[in-house]
PDB file of C-alpha atoms in Angstrom:
ATOM      1  CA  MET W  14     -19.897  -2.763 -21.350  1.00 51.00           C
ATOM      2  CA  ILE W  15     -17.824  -4.272 -24.156  1.00 50.00           C
ATOM      3  CA  ALA W  16     -14.944  -2.219 -25.514  1.00 52.00           C
ATOM      4  CA  SER W  17     -15.210  -2.449 -29.290  1.00 61.00           C
ATOM      5  CA  PRO W  18     -11.889  -3.278 -30.999  1.00 65.00           C
ATOM      6  CA  SER W  19     -12.168   0.015 -32.844  1.00 69.00           C
ATOM      7  CA  ARG W  20     -12.015   2.157 -29.744  1.00 85.00           C
ATOM      8  CA  PRO W  21      -9.146   2.535 -27.274  1.00 95.00           C
ATOM      9  CA  ILE W  22      -9.248   0.913 -23.885  1.00 97.00           C
ATOM     10  CA  ARG W  23      -9.166   3.692 -21.274  1.00 98.00           C
ATOM     11  CA  ILE W  24      -7.014   3.295 -18.183  1.00 98.00           C
ATOM     12  CA  GLY W  25      -7.694   5.418 -15.098  1.00 97.00           C
ATOM     13  CA  SER W  26      -4.701   6.639 -13.102  1.00 96.00           C
ATOM     14  CA  ARG W  27      -3.781   9.149 -10.453  1.00 94.00           C
ATOM     15  CA  LYS W  28      -1.568  11.994 -11.673  1.00 91.00           C
ATOM     16  CA  SER W  29       1.464  11.511  -9.441  1.00 90.00           C
ATOM     17  CA  GLN W  30       4.756  10.566 -11.051  1.00 91.00           C
ATOM     18  CA  LEU W  31       4.742   7.182  -9.311  1.00 93.00           C
ATOM     19  CA  ALA W  32       1.156   6.454 -10.320  1.00 95.00           C
ATOM     20  CA  LEU W  33       1.947   7.307 -13.930  1.00 96.00           C
ATOM     21  CA  VAL W  34       5.084   5.149 -13.993  1.00 97.00           C
ATOM     22  CA  GLN W  35       3.000   2.227 -12.710  1.00 97.00           C
ATOM     23  CA  THR W  36       0.151   2.875 -15.128  1.00 98.00           C
ATOM     24  CA  HIS W  37       2.439   3.258 -18.120  1.00 98.00           C
ATOM     25  CA  TRP W  38       4.080  -0.048 -17.204  1.00 98.00           C
ATOM     26  CA  VAL W  39       0.650  -1.722 -17.265  1.00 98.00           C
ATOM     27  CA  GLN W  40      -0.182   0.014 -20.541  1.00 98.00           C
ATOM     28  CA  ALA W  41       3.093  -1.171 -22.135  1.00 98.00           C
ATOM     29  CA  GLU W  42       2.645  -4.764 -20.911  1.00 98.00           C
ATOM     30  CA  LEU W  43      -0.888  -4.936 -22.289  1.00 98.00           C
ATOM     31  CA  GLN W  44       0.230  -3.389 -25.550  1.00 97.00           C
ATOM     32  CA  LYS W  45       2.867  -6.130 -25.872  1.00 97.00           C
ATOM     33  CA  HIS W  46       0.207  -8.825 -25.467  1.00 96.00           C
ATOM     34  CA  PHE W  47      -2.547  -7.143 -27.452  1.00 96.00           C
ATOM     35  CA  GLY W  48      -0.832  -5.311 -30.275  1.00 95.00           C
ATOM     36  CA  ASP W  49      -4.062  -4.854 -32.203  1.00 94.00           C
ATOM     37  CA  ARG W  50      -5.646  -2.794 -29.418  1.00 95.00           C
ATOM     38  CA  SER W  51      -4.822   0.691 -28.232  1.00 96.00           C
ATOM     39  CA  PHE W  52      -4.672   1.803 -24.606  1.00 97.00           C
ATOM     40  CA  GLU W  53      -5.138   5.383 -23.388  1.00 97.00           C
ATOM     41  CA  VAL W  54      -4.299   6.745 -19.941  1.00 98.00           C
ATOM     42  CA  HIS W  55      -6.829   9.098 -18.318  1.00 96.00           C
ATOM     43  CA  THR W  56      -5.507  10.873 -15.223  1.00 95.00           C
ATOM     44  CA  MET W  57      -7.494  12.198 -12.279  1.00 92.00           C
ATOM     45  CA  SER W  58      -6.833  13.684  -8.862  1.00 83.00           C
ATOM     46  CA  THR W  59      -8.147  11.938  -5.779  1.00 81.00           C
ATOM     47  CA  GLN W  60      -9.124  13.295  -2.376  1.00 75.00           C
ATOM     48  CA  GLY W  61      -5.833  12.031  -0.973  1.00 71.00           C
ATOM     49  CA  ASP W  62      -3.901  13.986  -3.602  1.00 70.00           C
ATOM     50  CA  ASN W  63      -5.764  17.193  -2.871  1.00 66.00           C
ATOM     51  CA  ILE W  64      -5.742  17.303   0.938  1.00 63.00           C
ATOM     52  CA  LEU W  65      -2.102  17.812   1.832  1.00 59.00           C
ATOM     53  CA  ASP W  66      -2.332  19.751   5.082  1.00 60.00           C
ATOM     54  CA  VAL W  67      -3.992  17.036   7.191  1.00 59.00           C
ATOM     55  CA  ALA W  68      -2.403  13.803   8.437  1.00 59.00           C
ATOM     56  CA  LEU W  69      -3.716  10.831   6.444  1.00 56.00           C
ATOM     57  CA  ALA W  70      -4.943   9.085   9.570  1.00 58.00           C
ATOM     58  CA  LYS W  71      -6.999  12.139  10.528  1.00 58.00           C
ATOM     59  CA  ILE W  72      -8.786  12.164   7.163  1.00 55.00           C
ATOM     60  CA  GLY W  73      -9.625   8.572   7.935  1.00 56.00           C
ATOM     61  CA  ASP W  74     -11.676   7.872   4.834  1.00 57.00           C
ATOM     62  CA  LYS W  75     -11.282   4.525   3.125  1.00 68.00           C
ATOM     63  CA  GLY W  76     -10.765   4.966  -0.604  1.00 77.00           C
ATOM     64  CA  LEU W  77      -8.843   8.185  -0.161  1.00 76.00           C
ATOM     65  CA  PHE W  78      -6.728   7.507  -3.240  1.00 82.00           C
ATOM     66  CA  THR W  79      -9.204   5.429  -5.239  1.00 91.00           C
ATOM     67  CA  LYS W  80     -12.747   6.821  -5.073  1.00 91.00           C
ATOM     68  CA  GLU W  81     -12.571   9.225  -8.026  1.00 93.00           C
ATOM     69  CA  LEU W  82     -11.027   6.490 -10.197  1.00 95.00           C
ATOM     70  CA  GLU W  83     -13.869   4.167  -9.223  1.00 96.00           C
ATOM     71  CA  VAL W  84     -16.491   6.734 -10.138  1.00 94.00           C
ATOM     72  CA  GLY W  85     -14.796   7.029 -13.541  1.00 95.00           C
ATOM     73  CA  MET W  86     -15.208   3.298 -14.138  1.00 97.00           C
ATOM     74  CA  LEU W  87     -18.786   3.163 -12.892  1.00 96.00           C
ATOM     75  CA  ASN W  88     -19.679   6.101 -15.163  1.00 95.00           C
ATOM     76  CA  GLY W  89     -18.102   4.333 -18.121  1.00 95.00           C
ATOM     77  CA  ASP W  90     -15.433   7.012 -18.584  1.00 95.00           C
ATOM     78  CA  THR W  91     -12.626   4.489 -18.069  1.00 97.00           C
ATOM     79  CA  ASP W  92     -12.395   0.694 -18.411  1.00 98.00           C
ATOM     80  CA  PHE W  93     -10.054  -0.097 -15.535  1.00 98.00           C
ATOM     81  CA  ALA W  94      -7.875   1.669 -12.980  1.00 98.00           C
ATOM     82  CA  VAL W  95      -4.337   0.982 -11.811  1.00 98.00           C
ATOM     83  CA  HIS W  96      -3.742   1.363  -8.071  1.00 96.00           C
ATOM     84  CA  SER W  97      -0.934   0.769  -5.642  1.00 95.00           C
ATOM     85  CA  LEU W  98      -2.649  -2.230  -4.061  1.00 96.00           C
ATOM     86  CA  LYS W  99      -1.997  -0.895  -0.556  1.00 93.00           C
ATOM     87  CA  ASP W 100      -4.300   2.054  -1.331  1.00 91.00           C
ATOM     88  CA  LEU W 101      -7.193  -0.092  -2.522  1.00 94.00           C
ATOM     89  CA  PRO W 102      -9.838  -0.749   0.159  1.00 93.00           C
ATOM     90  CA  THR W 103     -10.601  -4.396   0.856  1.00 94.00           C
ATOM     91  CA  ARG W 104     -14.303  -3.809   0.204  1.00 94.00           C
ATOM     92  CA  LEU W 105     -14.938  -2.411  -3.256  1.00 96.00           C
ATOM     93  CA  PRO W 106     -18.017  -0.540  -4.491  1.00 96.00           C
ATOM     94  CA  GLU W 107     -20.795  -2.672  -5.936  1.00 97.00           C
ATOM     95  CA  GLY W 108     -20.107  -3.402  -9.591  1.00 97.00           C
ATOM     96  CA  LEU W 109     -16.310  -3.256  -9.296  1.00 98.00           C
ATOM     97  CA  ILE W 110     -13.820  -6.038  -8.641  1.00 98.00           C
ATOM     98  CA  LEU W 111     -10.086  -6.555  -8.308  1.00 98.00           C
ATOM     99  CA  GLY W 112      -9.331  -7.762 -11.819  1.00 98.00           C
ATOM    100  CA  CYS W 113      -5.715  -8.738 -11.247  1.00 98.00           C
ATOM    101  CA  ILE W 114      -2.674  -8.354  -9.017  1.00 98.00           C
ATOM    102  CA  THR W 115       0.705  -7.851 -10.669  1.00 98.00           C
ATOM    103  CA  GLU W 116       4.086  -9.183  -9.580  1.00 98.00           C
ATOM    104  CA  ARG W 117       5.238  -7.605  -6.386  1.00 98.00           C
ATOM    105  CA  GLU W 118       8.338  -5.485  -5.934  1.00 97.00           C
ATOM    106  CA  ASP W 119      10.146  -5.672  -2.585  1.00 97.00           C
ATOM    107  CA  PRO W 120       7.324  -4.842  -0.119  1.00 98.00           C
ATOM    108  CA  ALA W 121       9.640  -3.593   2.634  1.00 98.00           C
ATOM    109  CA  ASP W 122       9.963  -0.078   4.009  1.00 98.00           C
ATOM    110  CA  ALA W 123      13.175   1.871   3.501  1.00 98.00           C
ATOM    111  CA  LEU W 124      15.075   4.406   5.544  1.00 98.00           C
ATOM    112  CA  VAL W 125      16.172   7.379   3.451  1.00 98.00           C
ATOM    113  CA  VAL W 126      18.565   9.734   5.226  1.00 98.00           C
ATOM    114  CA  HIS W 127      19.725  13.311   4.900  1.00 98.00           C
ATOM    115  CA  ALA W 128      23.275  13.570   3.520  1.00 97.00           C
ATOM    116  CA  LYS W 129      24.663  14.391   6.971  1.00 97.00           C
ATOM    117  CA  HIS W 130      23.552  10.954   8.252  1.00 97.00           C
ATOM    118  CA  GLN W 131      25.075   8.836   5.493  1.00 96.00           C
ATOM    119  CA  ASP W 132      27.073   6.842   8.036  1.00 97.00           C
ATOM    120  CA  GLN W 133      24.090   6.126  10.279  1.00 96.00           C
ATOM    121  CA  GLN W 134      21.466   3.399  10.471  1.00 96.00           C
ATOM    122  CA  LEU W 135      18.100   3.580  12.238  1.00 96.00           C
ATOM    123  CA  GLU W 136      19.661   2.168  15.388  1.00 95.00           C
ATOM    124  CA  THR W 137      22.574   4.645  15.391  1.00 96.00           C
ATOM    125  CA  LEU W 138      20.824   7.894  14.471  1.00 97.00           C
ATOM    126  CA  PRO W 139      21.362  10.480  17.241  1.00 97.00           C
ATOM    127  CA  ALA W 140      18.669  10.796  19.906  1.00 97.00           C
ATOM    128  CA  GLY W 141      15.978  13.242  18.856  1.00 97.00           C
ATOM    129  CA  SER W 142      16.608  12.794  15.113  1.00 98.00           C
ATOM    130  CA  VAL W 143      13.430  13.743  13.275  1.00 98.00           C
ATOM    131  CA  ILE W 144      12.003  10.936  11.173  1.00 98.00           C
ATOM    132  CA  GLY W 145       9.263  11.730   8.677  1.00 97.00           C
ATOM    133  CA  THR W 146       6.402   9.320   8.109  1.00 95.00           C
ATOM    134  CA  SER W 147       2.686   9.724   7.432  1.00 88.00           C
ATOM    135  CA  SER W 148       1.912   6.139   8.387  1.00 90.00           C
ATOM    136  CA  LEU W 149       0.575   5.132  11.803  1.00 89.00           C
ATOM    137  CA  ARG W 150       1.813   1.603  11.079  1.00 93.00           C
ATOM    138  CA  ARG W 151       5.411   2.724  10.581  1.00 95.00           C
ATOM    139  CA  LEU W 152       5.180   5.189  13.439  1.00 93.00           C
ATOM    140  CA  ALA W 153       3.964   2.604  15.947  1.00 91.00           C
ATOM    141  CA  GLN W 154       6.538  -0.043  15.066  1.00 94.00           C
ATOM    142  CA  LEU W 155       9.525   2.283  14.797  1.00 95.00           C
ATOM    143  CA  ARG W 156       8.605   4.149  17.976  1.00 92.00           C
ATOM    144  CA  TYR W 157       8.542   0.798  19.767  1.00 90.00           C
ATOM    145  CA  HIS W 158      11.987  -0.267  18.520  1.00 93.00           C
ATOM    146  CA  TYR W 159      13.656   3.175  18.506  1.00 95.00           C
ATOM    147  CA  PRO W 160      12.197   5.260  21.331  1.00 94.00           C
ATOM    148  CA  HIS W 161      15.156   7.664  21.101  1.00 95.00           C
ATOM    149  CA  LEU W 162      13.936   9.013  17.747  1.00 97.00           C
ATOM    150  CA  ALA W 163      11.365  11.774  17.171  1.00 97.00           C
ATOM    151  CA  PHE W 164       8.646  11.238  14.583  1.00 95.00           C
ATOM    152  CA  LYS W 165       6.921  13.916  12.537  1.00 95.00           C
ATOM    153  CA  ASP W 166       4.156  13.680   9.960  1.00 93.00           C
ATOM    154  CA  ILE W 167       5.137  14.195   6.327  1.00 94.00           C
ATOM    155  CA  ARG W 168       2.768  14.521   3.359  1.00 85.00           C
ATOM    156  CA  GLY W 169       3.088  15.012  -0.368  1.00 85.00           C
ATOM    157  CA  ASN W 170       4.209  12.796  -3.192  1.00 85.00           C
ATOM    158  CA  LEU W 171       7.523  10.988  -3.160  1.00 89.00           C
ATOM    159  CA  ASN W 172       9.479  13.822  -4.795  1.00 89.00           C
ATOM    160  CA  THR W 173       8.029  16.364  -2.378  1.00 91.00           C
ATOM    161  CA  ARG W 174       9.012  14.207   0.583  1.00 95.00           C
ATOM    162  CA  LEU W 175      12.549  13.747  -0.701  1.00 96.00           C
ATOM    163  CA  GLN W 176      12.823  17.504  -1.191  1.00 96.00           C
ATOM    164  CA  LYS W 177      11.710  18.121   2.402  1.00 97.00           C
ATOM    165  CA  LEU W 178      14.358  15.660   3.561  1.00 98.00           C
ATOM    166  CA  ASP W 179      17.122  17.150   1.451  1.00 97.00           C
ATOM    167  CA  THR W 180      16.375  20.703   2.613  1.00 97.00           C
ATOM    168  CA  GLY W 181      16.864  19.619   6.219  1.00 96.00           C
ATOM    169  CA  GLU W 182      13.280  19.580   7.470  1.00 97.00           C
ATOM    170  CA  TYR W 183      13.832  15.946   8.511  1.00 98.00           C
ATOM    171  CA  ASP W 184      16.897  13.883   9.419  1.00 98.00           C
ATOM    172  CA  ALA W 185      15.449  10.850   7.679  1.00 98.00           C
ATOM    173  CA  ILE W 186      12.189   9.678   6.182  1.00 98.00           C
ATOM    174  CA  ILE W 187      10.562   6.283   5.706  1.00 98.00           C
ATOM    175  CA  LEU W 188       9.375   5.326   2.225  1.00 97.00           C
ATOM    176  CA  ALA W 189       8.413   2.135   0.429  1.00 96.00           C
ATOM    177  CA  VAL W 190      11.333   0.397  -1.290  1.00 97.00           C
ATOM    178  CA  ALA W 191       9.037  -0.398  -4.231  1.00 97.00           C
ATOM    179  CA  GLY W 192       8.188   3.227  -4.981  1.00 95.00           C
ATOM    180  CA  LEU W 193      11.839   4.264  -4.999  1.00 97.00           C
ATOM    181  CA  HIS W 194      12.727   1.371  -7.296  1.00 97.00           C
ATOM    182  CA  ARG W 195       9.924   2.137  -9.710  1.00 96.00           C
ATOM    183  CA  LEU W 196      10.975   5.773  -9.952  1.00 95.00           C
ATOM    184  CA  GLY W 197      14.578   4.829 -10.650  1.00 96.00           C
ATOM    185  CA  MET W 198      15.706   6.076  -7.242  1.00 97.00           C
ATOM    186  CA  ALA W 199      16.957   2.819  -5.771  1.00 97.00           C
ATOM    187  CA  ASP W 200      20.150   4.642  -4.809  1.00 97.00           C
ATOM    188  CA  ARG W 201      18.132   6.602  -2.211  1.00 97.00           C
ATOM    189  CA  VAL W 202      17.387   3.403  -0.260  1.00 98.00           C
ATOM    190  CA  HIS W 203      19.794   3.753   2.654  1.00 98.00           C
ATOM    191  CA  GLN W 204      18.537   0.847   4.763  1.00 98.00           C
ATOM    192  CA  VAL W 205      15.908  -1.775   4.013  1.00 98.00           C
ATOM    193  CA  ILE W 206      13.927  -2.216   7.225  1.00 98.00           C
ATOM    194  CA  ALA W 207      13.635  -5.890   8.166  1.00 97.00           C
ATOM    195  CA  PRO W 208      10.181  -7.376   8.839  1.00 96.00           C
ATOM    196  CA  GLU W 209      11.311  -8.156  12.402  1.00 95.00           C
ATOM    197  CA  ILE W 210      11.398  -4.361  12.931  1.00 96.00           C
ATOM    198  CA  SER W 211       8.552  -3.168  10.723  1.00 96.00           C
ATOM    199  CA  LEU W 212       5.895  -5.250   9.018  1.00 98.00           C
ATOM    200  CA  HIS W 213       4.780  -3.696   5.745  1.00 97.00           C
ATOM    201  CA  ALA W 214       1.338  -2.519   4.669  1.00 96.00           C
ATOM    202  CA  VAL W 215      -1.170  -4.939   3.222  1.00 96.00           C
ATOM    203  CA  GLY W 216      -0.527  -5.241  -0.515  1.00 97.00           C
ATOM    204  CA  GLN W 217       2.574  -3.052  -0.426  1.00 97.00           C
ATOM    205  CA  GLY W 218       4.760  -3.388  -3.512  1.00 98.00           C
ATOM    206  CA  ALA W 219       2.048  -4.841  -5.757  1.00 98.00           C
ATOM    207  CA  LEU W 220      -0.303  -3.158  -8.209  1.00 98.00           C
ATOM    208  CA  GLY W 221      -4.008  -3.884  -8.062  1.00 98.00           C
ATOM    209  CA  ILE W 222      -6.073  -3.362 -11.190  1.00 98.00           C
ATOM    210  CA  GLU W 223      -9.735  -2.681 -10.561  1.00 98.00           C
ATOM    211  CA  CYS W 224     -12.405  -3.018 -13.207  1.00 98.00           C
ATOM    212  CA  ARG W 225     -16.131  -3.486 -13.688  1.00 98.00           C
ATOM    213  CA  ALA W 226     -17.339  -6.918 -12.581  1.00 98.00           C
ATOM    214  CA  GLU W 227     -19.533  -7.298 -15.666  1.00 96.00           C
ATOM    215  CA  ASP W 228     -16.842  -6.668 -18.239  1.00 96.00           C
ATOM    216  CA  PRO W 229     -15.499 -10.062 -19.328  1.00 96.00           C
ATOM    217  CA  GLU W 230     -13.415  -8.632 -22.148  1.00 95.00           C
ATOM    218  CA  ILE W 231     -11.419  -6.346 -19.847  1.00 97.00           C
ATOM    219  CA  LEU W 232     -11.126  -9.104 -17.244  1.00 97.00           C
ATOM    220  CA  ALA W 233      -9.679 -11.432 -19.863  1.00 96.00           C
ATOM    221  CA  LEU W 234      -7.140  -8.805 -20.933  1.00 96.00           C
ATOM    222  CA  LEU W 235      -6.045  -8.173 -17.356  1.00 98.00           C
ATOM    223  CA  LYS W 236      -5.477 -11.847 -16.586  1.00 97.00           C
ATOM    224  CA  VAL W 237      -2.250 -11.789 -18.607  1.00 97.00           C
ATOM    225  CA  LEU W 238      -0.774  -9.502 -15.924  1.00 98.00           C
ATOM    226  CA  GLU W 239      -1.837 -11.643 -12.956  1.00 98.00           C
ATOM    227  CA  HIS W 240       1.085 -12.997 -10.900  1.00 98.00           C
ATOM    228  CA  GLN W 241      -0.276 -15.960  -8.988  1.00 97.00           C
ATOM    229  CA  PRO W 242       2.268 -16.104  -6.120  1.00 97.00           C
ATOM    230  CA  THR W 243       1.831 -12.386  -5.439  1.00 98.00           C
ATOM    231  CA  ALA W 244      -1.936 -12.730  -5.686  1.00 98.00           C
ATOM    232  CA  GLN W 245      -2.022 -15.570  -3.141  1.00 98.00           C
ATOM    233  CA  ARG W 246       0.072 -13.572  -0.687  1.00 98.00           C
ATOM    234  CA  CYS W 247      -2.000 -10.439  -1.193  1.00 98.00           C
ATOM    235  CA  TYR W 248      -5.355 -12.244  -0.924  1.00 98.00           C
ATOM    236  CA  ALA W 249      -4.274 -13.537   2.499  1.00 98.00           C
ATOM    237  CA  GLU W 250      -3.131 -10.056   3.554  1.00 98.00           C
ATOM    238  CA  ARG W 251      -6.319  -8.403   2.304  1.00 97.00           C
ATOM    239  CA  ALA W 252      -8.552 -10.990   3.989  1.00 97.00           C
ATOM    240  CA  PHE W 253      -6.689 -10.277   7.246  1.00 98.00           C
ATOM    241  CA  LEU W 254      -7.260  -6.524   6.888  1.00 96.00           C
ATOM    242  CA  ARG W 255     -10.884  -6.923   5.811  1.00 95.00           C
ATOM    243  CA  GLU W 256     -11.663  -9.182   8.763  1.00 95.00           C
ATOM    244  CA  LEU W 257     -10.187  -6.565  11.119  1.00 93.00           C
ATOM    245  CA  GLU W 258     -12.223  -3.888   9.295  1.00 83.00           C
ATOM    246  CA  GLY W 259      -9.107  -1.795   8.907  1.00 67.00           C
ATOM    247  CA  GLY W 260      -8.079   0.574   6.135  1.00 62.00           C
ATOM    248  CA  CYS W 261      -4.695   1.542   4.773  1.00 54.00           C
ATOM    249  CA  GLN W 262      -4.407   4.290   7.415  1.00 64.00           C
ATOM    250  CA  VAL W 263      -4.513   2.057  10.504  1.00 79.00           C
ATOM    251  CA  PRO W 264      -1.442   0.524  12.180  1.00 89.00           C
ATOM    252  CA  ILE W 265      -1.851  -2.954  10.793  1.00 95.00           C
ATOM    253  CA  GLY W 266       1.237  -4.645   9.317  1.00 97.00           C
ATOM    254  CA  VAL W 267       1.895  -7.953   7.600  1.00 98.00           C
ATOM    255  CA  ASN W 268       4.560 -10.121   6.042  1.00 98.00           C
ATOM    256  CA  THR W 269       3.891 -13.167   3.880  1.00 98.00           C
ATOM    257  CA  THR W 270       6.199 -15.895   2.663  1.00 97.00           C
ATOM    258  CA  LEU W 271       5.427 -18.587   0.158  1.00 97.00           C
ATOM    259  CA  GLU W 272       7.391 -21.833   0.201  1.00 96.00           C
ATOM    260  CA  GLY W 273       6.091 -24.296  -2.329  1.00 95.00           C
ATOM    261  CA  ASP W 274       2.374 -24.578  -1.621  1.00 96.00           C
ATOM    262  CA  SER W 275       2.724 -23.334   1.944  1.00 98.00           C
ATOM    263  CA  LEU W 276       1.821 -19.743   2.752  1.00 98.00           C
ATOM    264  CA  THR W 277       2.796 -18.090   6.033  1.00 98.00           C
ATOM    265  CA  LEU W 278       1.180 -14.843   7.110  1.00 98.00           C
ATOM    266  CA  VAL W 279       2.575 -12.766   9.977  1.00 98.00           C
ATOM    267  CA  GLY W 280       0.371  -9.894  11.100  1.00 98.00           C
ATOM    268  CA  MET W 281       0.207  -7.290  13.825  1.00 96.00           C
ATOM    269  CA  VAL W 282      -2.050  -4.566  15.119  1.00 95.00           C
ATOM    270  CA  ALA W 283      -0.245  -1.792  16.957  1.00 91.00           C
ATOM    271  CA  SER W 284      -1.352   0.901  19.325  1.00 83.00           C
ATOM    272  CA  VAL W 285      -0.134   4.317  18.196  1.00 70.00           C
ATOM    273  CA  ASP W 286       2.361   4.540  21.045  1.00 68.00           C
ATOM    274  CA  GLY W 287       3.773   1.222  19.853  1.00 61.00           C
ATOM    275  CA  GLN W 288       3.585  -0.342  23.304  1.00 62.00           C
ATOM    276  CA  LYS W 289       2.813  -3.983  24.033  1.00 51.00           C
ATOM    277  CA  TRP W 290      -0.876  -4.585  24.703  1.00 44.00           C
TER     278      TRP W 290
ATOM    279  CA  MET B  24       0.849  -4.315  19.910  1.00 89.00           C
ATOM    280  CA  VAL B  25      -0.525  -7.775  19.193  1.00 94.00           C
ATOM    281  CA  LYS B  26       1.097 -10.108  16.715  1.00 95.00           C
ATOM    282  CA  GLY B  27       0.560 -13.603  15.328  1.00 98.00           C
ATOM    283  CA  THR B  28       1.388 -16.065  12.571  1.00 98.00           C
ATOM    284  CA  VAL B  29      -0.696 -18.545  10.590  1.00 98.00           C
ATOM    285  CA  THR B  30       0.585 -21.041   8.024  1.00 98.00           C
ATOM    286  CA  GLY B  31      -1.571 -22.989   5.591  1.00 98.00           C
ATOM    287  CA  ALA B  32      -2.065 -24.030   2.005  1.00 98.00           C
ATOM    288  CA  ALA B  33      -1.540 -21.167  -0.435  1.00 98.00           C
ATOM    289  CA  THR B  34      -4.820 -22.095  -2.108  1.00 97.00           C
ATOM    290  CA  ASP B  35      -6.534 -21.213   1.199  1.00 98.00           C
ATOM    291  CA  ALA B  36      -5.091 -17.690   1.280  1.00 98.00           C
ATOM    292  CA  GLU B  37      -8.360 -16.035   2.344  1.00 97.00           C
ATOM    293  CA  VAL B  38      -8.871 -18.545   5.147  1.00 98.00           C
ATOM    294  CA  ILE B  39      -5.354 -17.889   6.442  1.00 98.00           C
ATOM    295  CA  GLY B  40      -6.020 -14.142   6.552  1.00 98.00           C
ATOM    296  CA  ILE B  41      -9.342 -14.541   8.331  1.00 98.00           C
ATOM    297  CA  GLN B  42      -7.905 -16.983  10.861  1.00 98.00           C
ATOM    298  CA  LEU B  43      -5.041 -14.646  11.763  1.00 98.00           C
ATOM    299  CA  ALA B  44      -7.433 -11.723  12.179  1.00 97.00           C
ATOM    300  CA  GLN B  45      -9.577 -13.795  14.522  1.00 97.00           C
ATOM    301  CA  ASP B  46      -6.476 -14.826  16.506  1.00 97.00           C
ATOM    302  CA  LEU B  47      -5.465 -11.193  16.937  1.00 97.00           C
ATOM    303  CA  ARG B  48      -8.982 -10.172  17.935  1.00 95.00           C
ATOM    304  CA  GLN B  49      -8.721 -12.697  20.759  1.00 95.00           C
ATOM    305  CA  GLN B  50      -5.448 -11.050  21.802  1.00 95.00           C
ATOM    306  CA  GLY B  51      -7.065  -7.599  21.991  1.00 93.00           C
ATOM    307  CA  ALA B  52      -6.869  -6.200  18.455  1.00 94.00           C
ATOM    308  CA  THR B  53     -10.455  -4.965  18.550  1.00 91.00           C
ATOM    309  CA  GLU B  54      -9.819  -2.808  21.619  1.00 91.00           C
ATOM    310  CA  ILE B  55      -6.626  -1.381  20.100  1.00 90.00           C
ATOM    311  CA  LEU B  56      -8.386  -0.442  16.873  1.00 88.00           C
ATOM    312  CA  GLU B  57     -11.321   1.129  18.697  1.00 87.00           C
ATOM    313  CA  GLN B  58      -8.901   3.211  20.745  1.00 84.00           C
ATOM    314  CA  ILE B  59      -7.106   4.365  17.589  1.00 80.00           C
ATOM    315  CA  PHE B  60     -10.334   5.377  15.849  1.00 75.00           C
ATOM    316  CA  GLN B  61     -11.289   7.441  18.913  1.00 77.00           C
ATOM    317  CA  GLU B  62      -7.851   9.104  19.001  1.00 73.00           C
ATOM    318  CA  VAL B  63      -7.761  10.066  15.328  1.00 67.00           C
ATOM    319  CA  GLN B  64     -11.298  11.450  15.461  1.00 65.00           C
ATOM    320  CA  ARG B  65     -10.295  13.871  18.246  1.00 62.00           C
TER     321      ARG B  65
END
């Protein structure tokens, strides 16, 4: 399906503020490179956006935040879709491929605290402090290192979660550093959690752009956004997750470092109680 | 919790990922994941 130069290239995106910031960044970068083309953003809601009263792990479906965007591409309604790479399953529907991986932001997790805990760190928060996270991966690792803390599920987009924190429903919450940076909220990062404490999700901090496999024109456009070092790290992480047949909702964490041509991948699989196996 | 590390050539990224997954399976990752799937389905 070739996009004629006379028609806009249609980009699929979720509707959340973070998704739109990421998609508009991609749109602006492509516009810089291809000034003679126009790019339109088409937003859609996904299953993960609509089911807010059930823990993510309980929904358990791979493609929770991507399926509707994929249907849009397969139907020809959009030409490519911008995802947080951590949400993109490692096995894609037939006819779709990962067209490119953009440069990664800091992939670490961050502690964000209620105002009353401004002087505290994870290790000094009072016993029983309620920490909000929807991620089994974060839960398992933090429960292992900080058994004195209480953990409670939290859902909703980033702004909703921050609001729940600020109104006192939680003492602190765990969010991705990258999301806070992209939304201009870097000042809310209270503590960057070291990989020795919590390994991040596969692909965290990078954007993955998915497109139709048989669309060489779109693939060629997307290649200008590919960041090779990030892609190498993320391909290793995604191969690890795929081989374990895990999704983004299972407690699997990674950290990759690239020194010259040498790539090191650290990975873990945690039980939900975070205990040693 | 099972954990491991693999280092290799960056051009072999996929191989590195697969090798680490296989290492962790030998340490018990499969059993942990099966247990988790049973728990979340309850």
